[in-house]
PDB file of C-alpha atoms and ligand atoms in Angstrom:
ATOM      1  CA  UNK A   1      -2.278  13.405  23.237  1.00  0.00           C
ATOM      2  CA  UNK A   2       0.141  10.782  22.575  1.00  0.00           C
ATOM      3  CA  UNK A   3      -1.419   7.421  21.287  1.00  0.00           C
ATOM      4  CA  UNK A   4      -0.479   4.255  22.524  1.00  0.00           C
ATOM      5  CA  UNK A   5      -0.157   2.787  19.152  1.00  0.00           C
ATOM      6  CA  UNK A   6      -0.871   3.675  15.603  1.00  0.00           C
ATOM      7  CA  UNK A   7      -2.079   0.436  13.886  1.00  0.00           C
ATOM      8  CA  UNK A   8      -0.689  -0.041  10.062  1.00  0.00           C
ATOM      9  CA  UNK A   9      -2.882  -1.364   7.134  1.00  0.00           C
ATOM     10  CA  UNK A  10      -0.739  -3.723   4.372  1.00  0.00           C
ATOM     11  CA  UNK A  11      -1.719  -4.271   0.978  1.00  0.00           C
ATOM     12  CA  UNK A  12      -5.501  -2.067   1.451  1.00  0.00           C
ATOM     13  CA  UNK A  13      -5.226  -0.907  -2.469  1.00  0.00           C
ATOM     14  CA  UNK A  14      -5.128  -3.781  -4.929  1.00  0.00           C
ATOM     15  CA  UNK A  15      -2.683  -1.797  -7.205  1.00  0.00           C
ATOM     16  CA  UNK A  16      -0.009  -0.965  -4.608  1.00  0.00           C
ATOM     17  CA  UNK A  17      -0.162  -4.606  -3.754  1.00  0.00           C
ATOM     18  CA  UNK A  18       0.656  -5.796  -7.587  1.00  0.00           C
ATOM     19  CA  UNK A  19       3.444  -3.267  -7.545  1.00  0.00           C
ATOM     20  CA  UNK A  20       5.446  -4.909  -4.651  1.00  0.00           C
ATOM     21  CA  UNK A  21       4.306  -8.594  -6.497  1.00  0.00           C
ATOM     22  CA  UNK A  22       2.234  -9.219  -3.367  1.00  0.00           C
ATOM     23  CA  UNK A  23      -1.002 -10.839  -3.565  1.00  0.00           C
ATOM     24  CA  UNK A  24      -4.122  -9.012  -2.640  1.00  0.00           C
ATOM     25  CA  UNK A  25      -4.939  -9.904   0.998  1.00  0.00           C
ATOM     26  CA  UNK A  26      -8.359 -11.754   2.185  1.00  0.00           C
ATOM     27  CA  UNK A  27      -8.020 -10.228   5.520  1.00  0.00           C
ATOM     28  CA  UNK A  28      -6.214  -6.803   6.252  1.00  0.00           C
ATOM     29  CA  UNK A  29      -2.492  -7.248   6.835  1.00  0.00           C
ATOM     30  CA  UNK A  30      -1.928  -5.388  10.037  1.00  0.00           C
ATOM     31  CA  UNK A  31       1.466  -4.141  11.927  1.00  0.00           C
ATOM     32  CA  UNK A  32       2.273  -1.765  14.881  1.00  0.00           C
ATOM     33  CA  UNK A  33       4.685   1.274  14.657  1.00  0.00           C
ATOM     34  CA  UNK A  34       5.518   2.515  18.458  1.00  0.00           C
ATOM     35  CA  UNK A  35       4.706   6.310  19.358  1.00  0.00           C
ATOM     36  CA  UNK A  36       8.214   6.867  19.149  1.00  0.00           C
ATOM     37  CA  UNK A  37       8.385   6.467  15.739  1.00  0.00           C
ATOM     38  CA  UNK A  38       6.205  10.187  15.529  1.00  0.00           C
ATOM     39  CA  UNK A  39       6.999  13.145  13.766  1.00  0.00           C
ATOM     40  CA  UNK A  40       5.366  16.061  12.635  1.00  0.00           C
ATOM     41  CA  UNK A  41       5.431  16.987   8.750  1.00  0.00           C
ATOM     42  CA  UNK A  42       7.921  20.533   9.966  1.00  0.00           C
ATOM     43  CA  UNK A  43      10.534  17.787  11.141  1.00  0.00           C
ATOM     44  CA  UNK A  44      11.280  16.417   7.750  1.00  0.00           C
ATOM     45  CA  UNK A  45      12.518  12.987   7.164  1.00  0.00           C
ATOM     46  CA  UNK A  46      15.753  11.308   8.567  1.00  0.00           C
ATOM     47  CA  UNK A  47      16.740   8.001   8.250  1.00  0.00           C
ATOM     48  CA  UNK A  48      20.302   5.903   8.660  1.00  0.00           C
ATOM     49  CA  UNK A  49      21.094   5.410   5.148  1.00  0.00           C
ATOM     50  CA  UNK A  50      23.540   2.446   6.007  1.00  0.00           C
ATOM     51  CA  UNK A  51      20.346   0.344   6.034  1.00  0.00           C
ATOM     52  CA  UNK A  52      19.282   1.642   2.148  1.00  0.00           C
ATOM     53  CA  UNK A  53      16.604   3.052   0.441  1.00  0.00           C
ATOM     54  CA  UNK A  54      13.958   4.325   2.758  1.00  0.00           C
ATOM     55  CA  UNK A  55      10.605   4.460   0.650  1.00  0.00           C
ATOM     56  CA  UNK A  56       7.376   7.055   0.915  1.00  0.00           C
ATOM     57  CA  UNK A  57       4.202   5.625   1.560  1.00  0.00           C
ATOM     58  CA  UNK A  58       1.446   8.583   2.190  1.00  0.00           C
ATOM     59  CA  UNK A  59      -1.590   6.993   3.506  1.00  0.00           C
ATOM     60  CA  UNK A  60      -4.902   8.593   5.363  1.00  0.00           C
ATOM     61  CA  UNK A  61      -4.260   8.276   9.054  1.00  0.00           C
ATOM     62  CA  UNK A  62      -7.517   8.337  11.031  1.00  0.00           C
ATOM     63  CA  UNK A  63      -6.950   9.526  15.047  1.00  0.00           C
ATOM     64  CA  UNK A  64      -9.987   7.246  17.208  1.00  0.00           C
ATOM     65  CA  UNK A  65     -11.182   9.281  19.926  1.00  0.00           C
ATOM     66  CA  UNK A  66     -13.848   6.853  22.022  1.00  0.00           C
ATOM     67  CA  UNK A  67     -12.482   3.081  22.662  1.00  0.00           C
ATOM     68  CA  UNK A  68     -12.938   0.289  20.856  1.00  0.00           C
ATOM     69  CA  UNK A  69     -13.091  -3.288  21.911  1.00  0.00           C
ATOM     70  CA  UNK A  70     -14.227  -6.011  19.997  1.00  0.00           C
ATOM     71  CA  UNK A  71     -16.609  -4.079  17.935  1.00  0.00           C
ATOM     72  CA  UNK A  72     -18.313  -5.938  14.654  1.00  0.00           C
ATOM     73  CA  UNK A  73     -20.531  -3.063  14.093  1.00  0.00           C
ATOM     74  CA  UNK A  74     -19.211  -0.906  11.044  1.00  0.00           C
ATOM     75  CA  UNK A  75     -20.632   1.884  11.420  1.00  0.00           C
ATOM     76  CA  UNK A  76     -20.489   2.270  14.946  1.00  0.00           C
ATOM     77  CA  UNK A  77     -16.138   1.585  14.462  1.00  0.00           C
ATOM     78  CA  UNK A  78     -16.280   4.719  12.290  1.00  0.00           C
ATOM     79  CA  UNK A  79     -18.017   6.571  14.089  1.00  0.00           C
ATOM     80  CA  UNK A  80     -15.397   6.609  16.385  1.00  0.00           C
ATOM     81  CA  UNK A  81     -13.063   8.495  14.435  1.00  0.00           C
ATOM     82  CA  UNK A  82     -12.874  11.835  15.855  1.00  0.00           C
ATOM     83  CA  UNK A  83     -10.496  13.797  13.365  1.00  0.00           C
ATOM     84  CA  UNK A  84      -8.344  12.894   9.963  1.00  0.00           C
ATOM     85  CA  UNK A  85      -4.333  13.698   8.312  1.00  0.00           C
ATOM     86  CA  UNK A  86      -2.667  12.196   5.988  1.00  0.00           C
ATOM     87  CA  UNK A  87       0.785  10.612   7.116  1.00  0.00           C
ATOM     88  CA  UNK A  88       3.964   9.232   5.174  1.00  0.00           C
ATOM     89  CA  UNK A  89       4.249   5.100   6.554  1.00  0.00           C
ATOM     90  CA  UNK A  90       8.206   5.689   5.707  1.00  0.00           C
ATOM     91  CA  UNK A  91       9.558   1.884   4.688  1.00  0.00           C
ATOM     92  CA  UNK A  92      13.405   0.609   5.054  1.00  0.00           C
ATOM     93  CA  UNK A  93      12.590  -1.295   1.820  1.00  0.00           C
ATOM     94  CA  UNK A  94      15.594  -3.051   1.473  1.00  0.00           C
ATOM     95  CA  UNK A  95      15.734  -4.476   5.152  1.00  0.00           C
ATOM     96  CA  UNK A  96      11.904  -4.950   4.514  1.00  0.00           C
ATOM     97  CA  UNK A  97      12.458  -7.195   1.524  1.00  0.00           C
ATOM     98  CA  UNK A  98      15.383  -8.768   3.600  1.00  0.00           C
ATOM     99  CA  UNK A  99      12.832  -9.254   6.430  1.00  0.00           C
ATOM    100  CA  UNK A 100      10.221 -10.743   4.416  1.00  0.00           C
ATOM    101  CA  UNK A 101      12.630 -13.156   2.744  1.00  0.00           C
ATOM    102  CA  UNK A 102      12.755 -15.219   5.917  1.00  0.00           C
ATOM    103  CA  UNK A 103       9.593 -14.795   7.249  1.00  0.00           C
ATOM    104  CA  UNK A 104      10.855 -12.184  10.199  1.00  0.00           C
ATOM    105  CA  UNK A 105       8.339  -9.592  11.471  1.00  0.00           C
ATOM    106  CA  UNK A 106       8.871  -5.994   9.800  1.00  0.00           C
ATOM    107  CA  UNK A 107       9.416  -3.800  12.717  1.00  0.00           C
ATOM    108  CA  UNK A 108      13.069  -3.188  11.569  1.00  0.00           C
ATOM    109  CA  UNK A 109      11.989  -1.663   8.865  1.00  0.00           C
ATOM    110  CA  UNK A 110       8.674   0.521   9.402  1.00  0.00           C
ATOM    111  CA  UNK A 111       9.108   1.288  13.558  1.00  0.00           C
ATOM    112  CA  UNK A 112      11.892   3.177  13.425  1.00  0.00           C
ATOM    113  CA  UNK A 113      12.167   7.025  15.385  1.00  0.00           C
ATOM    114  CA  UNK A 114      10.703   9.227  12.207  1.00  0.00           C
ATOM    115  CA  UNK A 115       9.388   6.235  10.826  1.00  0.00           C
ATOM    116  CA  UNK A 116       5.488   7.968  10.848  1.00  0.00           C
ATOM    117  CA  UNK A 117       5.233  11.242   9.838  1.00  0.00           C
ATOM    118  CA  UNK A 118       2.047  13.162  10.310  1.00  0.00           C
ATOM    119  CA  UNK A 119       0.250  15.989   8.990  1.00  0.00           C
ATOM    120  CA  UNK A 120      -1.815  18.470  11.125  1.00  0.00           C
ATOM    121  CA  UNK A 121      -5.700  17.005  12.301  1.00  0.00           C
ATOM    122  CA  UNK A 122      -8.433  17.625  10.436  1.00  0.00           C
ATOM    123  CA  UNK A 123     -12.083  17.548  11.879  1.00  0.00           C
ATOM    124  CA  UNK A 124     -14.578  15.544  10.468  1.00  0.00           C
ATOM    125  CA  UNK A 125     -16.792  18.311   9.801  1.00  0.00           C
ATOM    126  CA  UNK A 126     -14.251  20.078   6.943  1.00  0.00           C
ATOM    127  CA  UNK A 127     -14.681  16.098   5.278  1.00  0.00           C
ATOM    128  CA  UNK A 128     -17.170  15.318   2.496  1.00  0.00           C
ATOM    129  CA  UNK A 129     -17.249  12.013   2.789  1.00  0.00           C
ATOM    130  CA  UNK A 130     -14.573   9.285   4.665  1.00  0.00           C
ATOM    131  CA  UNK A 131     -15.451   6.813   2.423  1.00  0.00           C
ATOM    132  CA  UNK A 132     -14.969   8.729  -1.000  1.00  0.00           C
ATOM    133  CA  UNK A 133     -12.162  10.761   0.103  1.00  0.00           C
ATOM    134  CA  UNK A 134      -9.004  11.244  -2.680  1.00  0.00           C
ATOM    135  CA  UNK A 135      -5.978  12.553  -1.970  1.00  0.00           C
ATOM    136  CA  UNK A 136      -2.589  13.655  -3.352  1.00  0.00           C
ATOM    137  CA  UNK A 137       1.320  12.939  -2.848  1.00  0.00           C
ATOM    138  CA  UNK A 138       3.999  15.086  -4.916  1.00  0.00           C
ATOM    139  CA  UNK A 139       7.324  14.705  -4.897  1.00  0.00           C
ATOM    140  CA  UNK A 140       9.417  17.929  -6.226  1.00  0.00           C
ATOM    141  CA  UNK A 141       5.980  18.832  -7.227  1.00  0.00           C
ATOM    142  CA  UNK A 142       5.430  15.637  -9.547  1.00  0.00           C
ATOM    143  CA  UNK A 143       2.431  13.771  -8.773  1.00  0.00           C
ATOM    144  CA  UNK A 144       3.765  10.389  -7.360  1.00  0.00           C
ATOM    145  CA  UNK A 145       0.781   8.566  -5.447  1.00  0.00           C
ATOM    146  CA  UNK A 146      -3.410   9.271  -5.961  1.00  0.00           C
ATOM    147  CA  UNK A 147      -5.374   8.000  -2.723  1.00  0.00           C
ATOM    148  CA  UNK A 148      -9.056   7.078  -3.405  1.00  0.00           C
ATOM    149  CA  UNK A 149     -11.019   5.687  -0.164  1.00  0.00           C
ATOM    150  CA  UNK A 150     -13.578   3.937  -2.661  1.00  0.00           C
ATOM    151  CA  UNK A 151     -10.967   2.063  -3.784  1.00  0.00           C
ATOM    152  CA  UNK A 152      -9.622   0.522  -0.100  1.00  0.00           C
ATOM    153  CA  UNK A 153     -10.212  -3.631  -0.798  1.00  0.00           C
ATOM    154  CA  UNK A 154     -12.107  -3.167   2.979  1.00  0.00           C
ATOM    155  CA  UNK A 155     -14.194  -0.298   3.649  1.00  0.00           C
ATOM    156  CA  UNK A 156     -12.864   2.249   6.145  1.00  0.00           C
ATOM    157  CA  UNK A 157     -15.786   1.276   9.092  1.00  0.00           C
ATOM    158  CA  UNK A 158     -15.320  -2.708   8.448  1.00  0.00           C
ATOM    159  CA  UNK A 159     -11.249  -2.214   8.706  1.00  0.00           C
ATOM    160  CA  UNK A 160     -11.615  -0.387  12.253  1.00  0.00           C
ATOM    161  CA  UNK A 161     -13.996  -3.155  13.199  1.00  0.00           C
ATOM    162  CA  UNK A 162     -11.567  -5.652  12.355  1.00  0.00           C
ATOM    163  CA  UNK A 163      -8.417  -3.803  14.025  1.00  0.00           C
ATOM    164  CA  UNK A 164     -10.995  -3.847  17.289  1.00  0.00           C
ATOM    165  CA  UNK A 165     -11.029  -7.458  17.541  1.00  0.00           C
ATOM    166  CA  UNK A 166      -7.142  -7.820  17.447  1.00  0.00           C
ATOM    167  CA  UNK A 167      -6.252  -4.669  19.407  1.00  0.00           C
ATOM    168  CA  UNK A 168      -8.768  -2.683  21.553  1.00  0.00           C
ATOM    169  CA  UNK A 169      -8.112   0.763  20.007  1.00  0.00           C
ATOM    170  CA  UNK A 170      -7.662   3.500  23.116  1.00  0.00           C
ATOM    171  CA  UNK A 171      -8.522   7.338  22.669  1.00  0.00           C
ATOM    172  CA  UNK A 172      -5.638   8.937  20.668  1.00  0.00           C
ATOM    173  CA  UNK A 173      -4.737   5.758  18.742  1.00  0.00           C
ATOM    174  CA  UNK A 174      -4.122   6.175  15.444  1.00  0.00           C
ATOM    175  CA  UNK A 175      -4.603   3.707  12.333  1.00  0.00           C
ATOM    176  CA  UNK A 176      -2.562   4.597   8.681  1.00  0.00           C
ATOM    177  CA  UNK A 177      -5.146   3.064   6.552  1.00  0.00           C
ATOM    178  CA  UNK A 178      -2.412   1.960   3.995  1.00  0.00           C
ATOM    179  CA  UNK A 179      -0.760   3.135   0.397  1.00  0.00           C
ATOM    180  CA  UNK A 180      -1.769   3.577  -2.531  1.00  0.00           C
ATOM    181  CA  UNK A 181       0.435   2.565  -6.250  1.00  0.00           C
ATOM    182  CA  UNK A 182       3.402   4.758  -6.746  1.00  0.00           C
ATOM    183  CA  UNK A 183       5.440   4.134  -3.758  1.00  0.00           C
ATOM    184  CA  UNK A 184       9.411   5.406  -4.176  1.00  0.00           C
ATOM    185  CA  UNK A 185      12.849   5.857  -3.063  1.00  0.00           C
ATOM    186  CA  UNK A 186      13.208   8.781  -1.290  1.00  0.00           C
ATOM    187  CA  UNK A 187      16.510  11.204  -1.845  1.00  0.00           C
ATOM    188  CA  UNK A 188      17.907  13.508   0.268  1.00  0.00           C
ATOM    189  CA  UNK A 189      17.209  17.580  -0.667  1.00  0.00           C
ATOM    190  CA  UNK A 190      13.614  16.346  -1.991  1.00  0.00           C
ATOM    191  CA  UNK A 191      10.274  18.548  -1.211  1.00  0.00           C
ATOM    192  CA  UNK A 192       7.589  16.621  -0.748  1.00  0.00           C
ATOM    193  CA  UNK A 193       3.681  17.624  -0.490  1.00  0.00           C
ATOM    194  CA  UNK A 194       0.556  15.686   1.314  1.00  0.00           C
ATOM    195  CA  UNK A 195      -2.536  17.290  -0.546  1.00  0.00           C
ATOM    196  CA  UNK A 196      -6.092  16.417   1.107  1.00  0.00           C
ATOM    197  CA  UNK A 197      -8.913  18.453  -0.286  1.00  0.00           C
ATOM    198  CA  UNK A 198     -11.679  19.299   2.369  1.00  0.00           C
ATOM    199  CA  UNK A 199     -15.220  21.110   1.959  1.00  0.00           C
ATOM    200  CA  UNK A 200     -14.030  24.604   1.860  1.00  0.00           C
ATOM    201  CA  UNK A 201     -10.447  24.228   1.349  1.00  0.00           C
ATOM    202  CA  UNK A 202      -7.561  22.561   0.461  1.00  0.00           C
ATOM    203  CA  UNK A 203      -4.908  21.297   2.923  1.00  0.00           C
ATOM    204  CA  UNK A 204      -1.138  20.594   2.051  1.00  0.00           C
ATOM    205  CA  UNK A 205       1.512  19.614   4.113  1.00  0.00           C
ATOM    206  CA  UNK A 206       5.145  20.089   3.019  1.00  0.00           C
ATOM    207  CA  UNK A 207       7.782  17.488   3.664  1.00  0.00           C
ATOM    208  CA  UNK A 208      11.575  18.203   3.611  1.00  0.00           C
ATOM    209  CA  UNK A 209      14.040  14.731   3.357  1.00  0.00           C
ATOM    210  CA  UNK A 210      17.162  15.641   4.734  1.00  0.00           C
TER     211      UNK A 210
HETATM  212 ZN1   ZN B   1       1.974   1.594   4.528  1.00  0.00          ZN
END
């Protein structure tokens, strides 16, 4: 099912938001990519490169499957997530910084076609735990970016509430729950790799930039 939005987190890990020299948010910094920005991991990555460096950002992306209004109940805004992937928030960093500069609103740089790239769904029931959940980003097999969960500055079921009272959240709509440190310049001919381990396995999603 297409969603009819997939809702962005800024700044959620205190050390990706020193790396940009941002300061650490007191409420969660939230943007909109369009469905069309979509892709699936076996697309690879595309981007005009007259607009410069296009950076990886692999987040968890968390698919809601019951609606959402207004909620201020934590747990019941997590319960609504109905499956998990992880997903690359791909960033036009230089028309991002240019964007920022004067105060213009980012959509230039992270709603672009290709601009969300998305692993396969995972079912809750292959998770341990949403809310101590690591995962893994390589690129050319060299570990770039380690996601932690317990280390989000707003805990997964509090963040959903929160998106709720800005945007009701429809069935399908998806929320990228924002990067961790070690965000890059991507090159073309890389191979990069999403790595979420799960109860009984290990999932990994390869990435081609073209
Ligand atoms: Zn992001």
């Amino acid at each position: 099912m297409q969603p009819s939005k997939i809702v962005c987190v800024g700044r959620s890990y205190a050390a990706h938001a020193e790396e940009l020299g941002n300061a650490v948010p007191e409420q969660p910094i939230l943007f909109i990519k369009p469905p069309s920005s979509l892709v699936s991991h076996a697309d690879g990555i595309r981007w005009n490169a007259s607009l410069g460096s296009c950076h990886y950002e692999c987040e968890l992306v968390l698919r809601i499957d019951h609606r959402l209004s207004n909620i201020s109940d934590a747990e019941a805004a997590l319960s609504a997530v109905g499956a998990i992937t992880l997903g690359l928030d791909l960033t036009l960093r230089d028309v991002q910084n240019q964007l920022k500069a004067k105060g213009l609103p980012w959509e230039r740089a992270k709603a672009f076609d290709g601009s969300c790239v998305l692993g396969d769904w995972i079912t809750l029931e292959q998770v341990l735990d949403l809310n101590a959940l690591e995962y893994q980003f390589y690129v050319n097999d060299e570990l770039r970016q380690h996601g932690d969960t317990r280390l989000l500055l707003f805990k997964l079921g509090e963040l959903i509430a929160e998106i709720s009272q800005c945007f009701s959240l429809e069935p399908g709509d998806l929320i990228m729950t924002g990067t961790p440190a070690g965000v890059g310049a991507l090159s073309s001919g890389q191979q990069l790799k999403m790595v979420l381990p799960l109860k009984e396995h290990t999932a990994e999603w390869i990435v081609q930039v073209h």
